[in-house]
mmCIF file of C-alpha atoms in Angstrom:
data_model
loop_
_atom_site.group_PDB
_atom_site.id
_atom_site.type_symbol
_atom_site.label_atom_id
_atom_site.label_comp_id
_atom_site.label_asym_id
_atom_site.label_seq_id
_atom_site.Cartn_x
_atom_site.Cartn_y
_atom_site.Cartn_z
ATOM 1 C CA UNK V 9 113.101 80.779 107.925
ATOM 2 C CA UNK V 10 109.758 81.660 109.995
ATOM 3 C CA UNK V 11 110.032 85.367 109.043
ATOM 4 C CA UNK V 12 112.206 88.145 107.441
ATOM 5 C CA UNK V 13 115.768 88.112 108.689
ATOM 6 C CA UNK V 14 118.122 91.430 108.517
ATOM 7 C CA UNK V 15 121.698 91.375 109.564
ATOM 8 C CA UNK V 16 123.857 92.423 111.307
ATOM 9 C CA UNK V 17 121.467 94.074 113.869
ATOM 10 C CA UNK V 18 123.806 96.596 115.021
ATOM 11 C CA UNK V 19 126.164 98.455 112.731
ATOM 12 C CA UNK V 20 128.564 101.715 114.043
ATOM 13 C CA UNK V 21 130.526 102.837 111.133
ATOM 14 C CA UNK V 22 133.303 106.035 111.237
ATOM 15 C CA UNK V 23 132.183 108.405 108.748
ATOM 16 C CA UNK V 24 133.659 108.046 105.373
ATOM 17 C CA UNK V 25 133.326 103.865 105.360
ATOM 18 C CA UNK V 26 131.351 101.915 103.094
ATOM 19 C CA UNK V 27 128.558 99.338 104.944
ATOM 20 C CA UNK V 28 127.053 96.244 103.186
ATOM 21 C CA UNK V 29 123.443 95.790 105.200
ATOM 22 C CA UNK V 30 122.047 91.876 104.539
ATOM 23 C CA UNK V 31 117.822 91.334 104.079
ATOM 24 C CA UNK V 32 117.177 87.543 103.863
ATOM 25 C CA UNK V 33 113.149 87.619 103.170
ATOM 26 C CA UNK V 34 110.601 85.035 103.341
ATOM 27 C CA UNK V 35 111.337 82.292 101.201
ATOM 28 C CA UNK V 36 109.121 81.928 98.494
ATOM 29 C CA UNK V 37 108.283 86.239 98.737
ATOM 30 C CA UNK V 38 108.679 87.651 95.688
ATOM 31 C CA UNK V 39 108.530 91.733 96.508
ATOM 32 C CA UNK V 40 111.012 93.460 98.804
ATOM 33 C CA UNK V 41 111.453 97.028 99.878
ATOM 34 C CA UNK V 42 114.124 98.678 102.027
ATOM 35 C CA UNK V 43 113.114 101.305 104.518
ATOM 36 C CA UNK V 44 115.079 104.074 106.246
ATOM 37 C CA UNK V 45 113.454 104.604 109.246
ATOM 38 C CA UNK V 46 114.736 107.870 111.805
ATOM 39 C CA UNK V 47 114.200 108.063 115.267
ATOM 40 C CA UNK V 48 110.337 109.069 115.852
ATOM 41 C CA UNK V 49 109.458 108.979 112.077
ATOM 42 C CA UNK V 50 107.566 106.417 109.867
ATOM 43 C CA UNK V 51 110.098 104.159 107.529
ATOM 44 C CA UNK V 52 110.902 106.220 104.556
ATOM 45 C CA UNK V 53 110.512 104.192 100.828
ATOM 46 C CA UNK V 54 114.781 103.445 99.834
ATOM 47 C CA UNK V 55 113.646 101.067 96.837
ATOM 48 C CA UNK V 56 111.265 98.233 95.380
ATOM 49 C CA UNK V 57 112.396 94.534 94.073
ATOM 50 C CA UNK V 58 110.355 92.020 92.284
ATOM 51 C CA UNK V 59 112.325 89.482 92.163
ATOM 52 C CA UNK V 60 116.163 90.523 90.705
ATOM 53 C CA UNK V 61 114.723 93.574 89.289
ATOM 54 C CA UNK V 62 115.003 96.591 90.706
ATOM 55 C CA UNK V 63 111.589 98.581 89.543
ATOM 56 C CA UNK V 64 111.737 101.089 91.763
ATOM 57 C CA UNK V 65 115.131 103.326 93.742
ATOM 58 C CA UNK V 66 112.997 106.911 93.577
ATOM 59 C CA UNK V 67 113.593 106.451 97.296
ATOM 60 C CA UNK V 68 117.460 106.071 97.559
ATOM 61 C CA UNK V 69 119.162 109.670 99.084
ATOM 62 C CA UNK V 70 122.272 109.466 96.754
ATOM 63 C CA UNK V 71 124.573 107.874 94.335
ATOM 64 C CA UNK V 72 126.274 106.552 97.590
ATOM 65 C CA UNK V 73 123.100 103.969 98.393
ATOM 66 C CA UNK V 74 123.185 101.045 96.321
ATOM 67 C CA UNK V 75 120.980 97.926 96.585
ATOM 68 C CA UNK V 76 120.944 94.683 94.917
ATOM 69 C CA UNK V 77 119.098 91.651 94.681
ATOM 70 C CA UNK V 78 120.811 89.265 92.299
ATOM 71 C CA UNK V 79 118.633 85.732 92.661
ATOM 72 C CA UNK V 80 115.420 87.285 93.671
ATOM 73 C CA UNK V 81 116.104 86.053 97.475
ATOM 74 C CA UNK V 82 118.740 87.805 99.433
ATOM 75 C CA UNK V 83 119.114 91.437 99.032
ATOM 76 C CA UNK V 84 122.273 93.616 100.086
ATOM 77 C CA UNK V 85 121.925 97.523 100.739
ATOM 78 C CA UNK V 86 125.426 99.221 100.350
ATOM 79 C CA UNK V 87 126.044 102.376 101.749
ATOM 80 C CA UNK V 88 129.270 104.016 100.780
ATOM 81 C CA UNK V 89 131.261 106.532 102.106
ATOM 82 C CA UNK V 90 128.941 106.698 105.469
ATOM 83 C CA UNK V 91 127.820 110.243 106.679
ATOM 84 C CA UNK V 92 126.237 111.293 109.830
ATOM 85 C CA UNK V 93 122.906 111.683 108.249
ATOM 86 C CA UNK V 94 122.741 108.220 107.231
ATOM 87 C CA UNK V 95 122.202 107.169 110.757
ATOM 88 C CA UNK V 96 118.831 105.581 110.846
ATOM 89 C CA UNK V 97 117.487 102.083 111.297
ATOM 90 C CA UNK V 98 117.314 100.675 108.067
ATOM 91 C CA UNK V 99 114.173 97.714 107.621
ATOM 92 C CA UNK V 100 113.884 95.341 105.422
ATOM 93 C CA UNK V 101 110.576 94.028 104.196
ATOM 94 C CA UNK V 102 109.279 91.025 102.133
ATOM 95 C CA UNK V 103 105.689 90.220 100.418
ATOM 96 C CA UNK V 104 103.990 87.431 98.804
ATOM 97 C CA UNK V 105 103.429 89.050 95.655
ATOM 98 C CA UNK V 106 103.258 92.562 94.419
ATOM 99 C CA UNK V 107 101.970 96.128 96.523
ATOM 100 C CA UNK V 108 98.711 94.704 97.346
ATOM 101 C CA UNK V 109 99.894 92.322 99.772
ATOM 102 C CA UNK V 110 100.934 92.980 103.210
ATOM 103 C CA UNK V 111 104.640 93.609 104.056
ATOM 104 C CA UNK V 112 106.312 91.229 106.641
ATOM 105 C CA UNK V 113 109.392 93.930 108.401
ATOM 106 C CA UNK V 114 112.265 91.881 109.539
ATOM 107 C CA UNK V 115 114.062 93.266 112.713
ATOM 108 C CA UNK V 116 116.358 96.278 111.094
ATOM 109 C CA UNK V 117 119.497 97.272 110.968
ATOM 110 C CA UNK V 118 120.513 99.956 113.412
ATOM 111 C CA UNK V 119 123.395 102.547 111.700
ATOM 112 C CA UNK V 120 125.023 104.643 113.574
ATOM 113 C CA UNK V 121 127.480 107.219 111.715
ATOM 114 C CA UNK V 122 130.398 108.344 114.372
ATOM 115 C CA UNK R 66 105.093 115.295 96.066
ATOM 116 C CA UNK R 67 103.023 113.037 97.848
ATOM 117 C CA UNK R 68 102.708 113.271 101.804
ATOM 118 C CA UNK R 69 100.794 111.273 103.965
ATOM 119 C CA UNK R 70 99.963 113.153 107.608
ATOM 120 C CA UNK R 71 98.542 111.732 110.630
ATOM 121 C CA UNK R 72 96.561 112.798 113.748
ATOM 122 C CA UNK R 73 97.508 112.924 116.643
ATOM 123 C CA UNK R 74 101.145 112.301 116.780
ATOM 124 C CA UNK R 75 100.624 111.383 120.667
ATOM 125 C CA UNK R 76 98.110 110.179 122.453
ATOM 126 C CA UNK R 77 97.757 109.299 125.986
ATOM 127 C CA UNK R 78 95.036 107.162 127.003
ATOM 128 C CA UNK R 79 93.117 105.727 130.375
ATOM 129 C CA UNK R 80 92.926 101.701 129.705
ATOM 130 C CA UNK R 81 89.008 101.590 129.000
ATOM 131 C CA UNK R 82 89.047 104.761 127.044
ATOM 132 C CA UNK R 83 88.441 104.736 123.126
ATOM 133 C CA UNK R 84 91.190 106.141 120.395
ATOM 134 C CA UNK R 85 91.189 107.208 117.332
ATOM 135 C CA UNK R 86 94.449 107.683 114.449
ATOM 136 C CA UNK R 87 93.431 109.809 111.612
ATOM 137 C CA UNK R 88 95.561 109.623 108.525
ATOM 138 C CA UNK R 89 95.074 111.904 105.095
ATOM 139 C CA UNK R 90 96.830 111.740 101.664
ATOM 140 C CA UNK R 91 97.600 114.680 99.930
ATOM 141 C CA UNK R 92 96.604 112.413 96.733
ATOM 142 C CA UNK R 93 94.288 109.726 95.977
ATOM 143 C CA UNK R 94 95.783 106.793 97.172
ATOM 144 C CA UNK R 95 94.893 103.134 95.287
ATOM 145 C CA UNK R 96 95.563 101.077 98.697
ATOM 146 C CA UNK R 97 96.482 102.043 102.414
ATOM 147 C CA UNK R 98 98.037 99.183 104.821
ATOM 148 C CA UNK R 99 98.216 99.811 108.775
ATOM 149 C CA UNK R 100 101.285 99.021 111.015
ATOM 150 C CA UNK R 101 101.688 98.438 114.546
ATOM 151 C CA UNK R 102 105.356 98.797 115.906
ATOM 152 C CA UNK R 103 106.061 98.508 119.790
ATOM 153 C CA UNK R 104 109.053 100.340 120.735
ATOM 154 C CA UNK R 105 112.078 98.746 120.196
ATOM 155 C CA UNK R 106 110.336 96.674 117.472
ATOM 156 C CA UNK R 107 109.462 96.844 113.803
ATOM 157 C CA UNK R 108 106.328 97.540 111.837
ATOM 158 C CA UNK R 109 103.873 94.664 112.005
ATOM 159 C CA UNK R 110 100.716 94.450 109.384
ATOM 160 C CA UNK R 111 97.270 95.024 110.931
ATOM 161 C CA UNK R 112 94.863 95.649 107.821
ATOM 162 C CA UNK R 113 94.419 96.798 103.928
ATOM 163 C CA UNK R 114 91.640 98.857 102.701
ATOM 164 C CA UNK R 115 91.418 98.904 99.002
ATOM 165 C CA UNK R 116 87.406 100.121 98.338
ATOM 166 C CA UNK R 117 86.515 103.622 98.218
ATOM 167 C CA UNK R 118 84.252 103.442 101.767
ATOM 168 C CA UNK R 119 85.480 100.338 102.602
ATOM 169 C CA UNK R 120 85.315 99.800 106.880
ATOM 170 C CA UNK R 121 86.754 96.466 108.598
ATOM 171 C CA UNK R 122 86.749 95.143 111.767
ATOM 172 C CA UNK R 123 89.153 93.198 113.719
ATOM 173 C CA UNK R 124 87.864 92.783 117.560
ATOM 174 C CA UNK R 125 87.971 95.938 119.037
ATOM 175 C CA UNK R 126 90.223 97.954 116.247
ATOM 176 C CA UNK R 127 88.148 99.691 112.886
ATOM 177 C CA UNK R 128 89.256 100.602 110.082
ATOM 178 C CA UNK R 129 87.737 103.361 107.650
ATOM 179 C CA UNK R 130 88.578 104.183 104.028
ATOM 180 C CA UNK R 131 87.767 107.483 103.244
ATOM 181 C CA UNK R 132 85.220 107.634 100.511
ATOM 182 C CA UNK R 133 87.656 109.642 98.280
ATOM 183 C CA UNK R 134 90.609 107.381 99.029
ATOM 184 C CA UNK R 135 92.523 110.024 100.412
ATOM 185 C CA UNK R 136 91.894 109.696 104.308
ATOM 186 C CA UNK R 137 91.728 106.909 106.827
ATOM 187 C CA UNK R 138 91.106 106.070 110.402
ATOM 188 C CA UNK R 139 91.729 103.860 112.884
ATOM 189 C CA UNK R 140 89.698 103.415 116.116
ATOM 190 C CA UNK R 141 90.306 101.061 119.051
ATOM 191 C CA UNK R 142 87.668 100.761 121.552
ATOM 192 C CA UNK R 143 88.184 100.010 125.220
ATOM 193 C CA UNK R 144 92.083 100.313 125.097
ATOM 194 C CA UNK R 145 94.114 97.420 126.853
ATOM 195 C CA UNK R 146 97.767 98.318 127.915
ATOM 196 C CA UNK R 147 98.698 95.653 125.225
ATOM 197 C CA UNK R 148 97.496 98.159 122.585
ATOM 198 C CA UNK R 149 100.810 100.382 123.196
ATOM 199 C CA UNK R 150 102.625 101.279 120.306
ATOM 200 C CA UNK R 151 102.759 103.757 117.009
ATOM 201 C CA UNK R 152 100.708 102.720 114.680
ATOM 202 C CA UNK R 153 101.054 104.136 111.291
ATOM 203 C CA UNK R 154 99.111 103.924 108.072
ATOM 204 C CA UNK R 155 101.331 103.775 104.839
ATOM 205 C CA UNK R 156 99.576 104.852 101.608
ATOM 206 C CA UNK R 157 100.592 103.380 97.802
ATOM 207 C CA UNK R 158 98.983 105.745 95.019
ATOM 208 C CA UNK R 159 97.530 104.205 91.911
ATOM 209 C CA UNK R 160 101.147 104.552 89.633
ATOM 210 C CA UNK R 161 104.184 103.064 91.425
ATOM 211 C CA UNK R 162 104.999 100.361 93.750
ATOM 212 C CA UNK R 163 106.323 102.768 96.986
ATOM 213 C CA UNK R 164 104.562 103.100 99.529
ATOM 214 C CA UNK R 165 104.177 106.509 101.870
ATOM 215 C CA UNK R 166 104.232 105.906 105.515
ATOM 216 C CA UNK R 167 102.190 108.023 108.077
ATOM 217 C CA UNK R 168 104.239 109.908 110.629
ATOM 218 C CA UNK R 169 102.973 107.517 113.064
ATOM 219 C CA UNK R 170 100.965 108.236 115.761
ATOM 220 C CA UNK R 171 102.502 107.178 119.466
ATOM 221 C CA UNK R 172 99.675 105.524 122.019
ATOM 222 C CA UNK R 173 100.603 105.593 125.730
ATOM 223 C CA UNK R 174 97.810 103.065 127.431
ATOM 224 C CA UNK R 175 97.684 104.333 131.209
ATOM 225 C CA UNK R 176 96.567 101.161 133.293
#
């Protein structure tokens, strides 16, 4: 595709139910971070890929945020057991290579915890 | 732990008028990237500074690395309406691949 894709764009969950959020990066891009970004702040790190591996999940809040990226293309962010807190708008981004290269955001994914 | 702080958070702006975003590290940073994201949209890559010093130009926007990697700036000169947005700087220190954003700083361009 012609950039980063995230899906789905909207996502209202009842507290206490598990959410599977979908990153399909750049083809080709070989990082990718997740971001949790709240309303007025800058994204917030969540974790790093290079490829499959995971090298980096300092970021994620709790045990309950999972993320995986099992070819090295698509990724999957898996919140479970949703809580109010974990509304945000969670982005997705995707680079060439490693840190030094800029990071292409696709749209987000907008949470909302009722 | 590492924090990355910018100045102003808002800024309101007569089109014409110059502005400036000021972000500082409270450690030395080994790169710093700068965003653009409209409202309603998502971050979108301006610039990297990786040199101690380093300053670079695109049209009317500058970019300044501080010369002990810990501070940056950004400066637009003659704002345009089109230059509405928050634009934050995001940090990565010299271990690790995260990167720390700026709280963002909010332009309002008042035609």
């Amino acid at each position: 595709g012609a950039g980063v894709s995230q899906s789905p764009r909207y996502k209202v969950a009842k507290r206490g139910q598990d959410v599977a959020l979908r990153c399909d990066p750049i083809s080709g891009h070989v990082s990718l971070f997740w971001y949790q970004q709240a309303l007025g702040q800058g994204p917030e790190f969540l974790t790093y890929f290079q490829n499959e591996a995971q090298l980096d999940k300092s970021g994620l809040p709790s045990d309950r945020f999972f993320a995986e990226r099992p070819e090295g293309s698509v990724s999957t962010l898996k919140i479970q057991r949703t809580q109010q807190e974990d509304s945000a708008v969670y982005l997705c981004a995707s680079s060439f290579a490693g840190p030094y290269n800029e990071q292409f955001f696709g749209p987000g994914t907008r949470l909302t915890v009722l | 732990g590492q924090q990355v702080m910018q100045i102003p958070q808002y800024q309101h702006v007569q089109e014409g008028e110059d502005f400036t975003t000021y972000c500082n590290s409270s450690t030395t940073l080994s790169n710093i990237q700068w965003y653009k994201q409209r409202p309603g949209g998502h971050p979108v890559f301006l610039i990297q500074l990786v040199k101690s010093g380093e300053v670079k130009k695109q049209k009317r926007l500058t970019f300044q690395f501080g010369e002990a990697k810990k501070n940056s700036s950004l400066h637009i000169t003659a704002t345009q309406t089109t230059d509405v947005g928050t634009y934050f700087c995001a940090g990565r220190e010299n271990t690790g691949n995260q990167f720390y954003f700026g709280t963002g700083t909010s332009l309002t361009v008042i035609p």
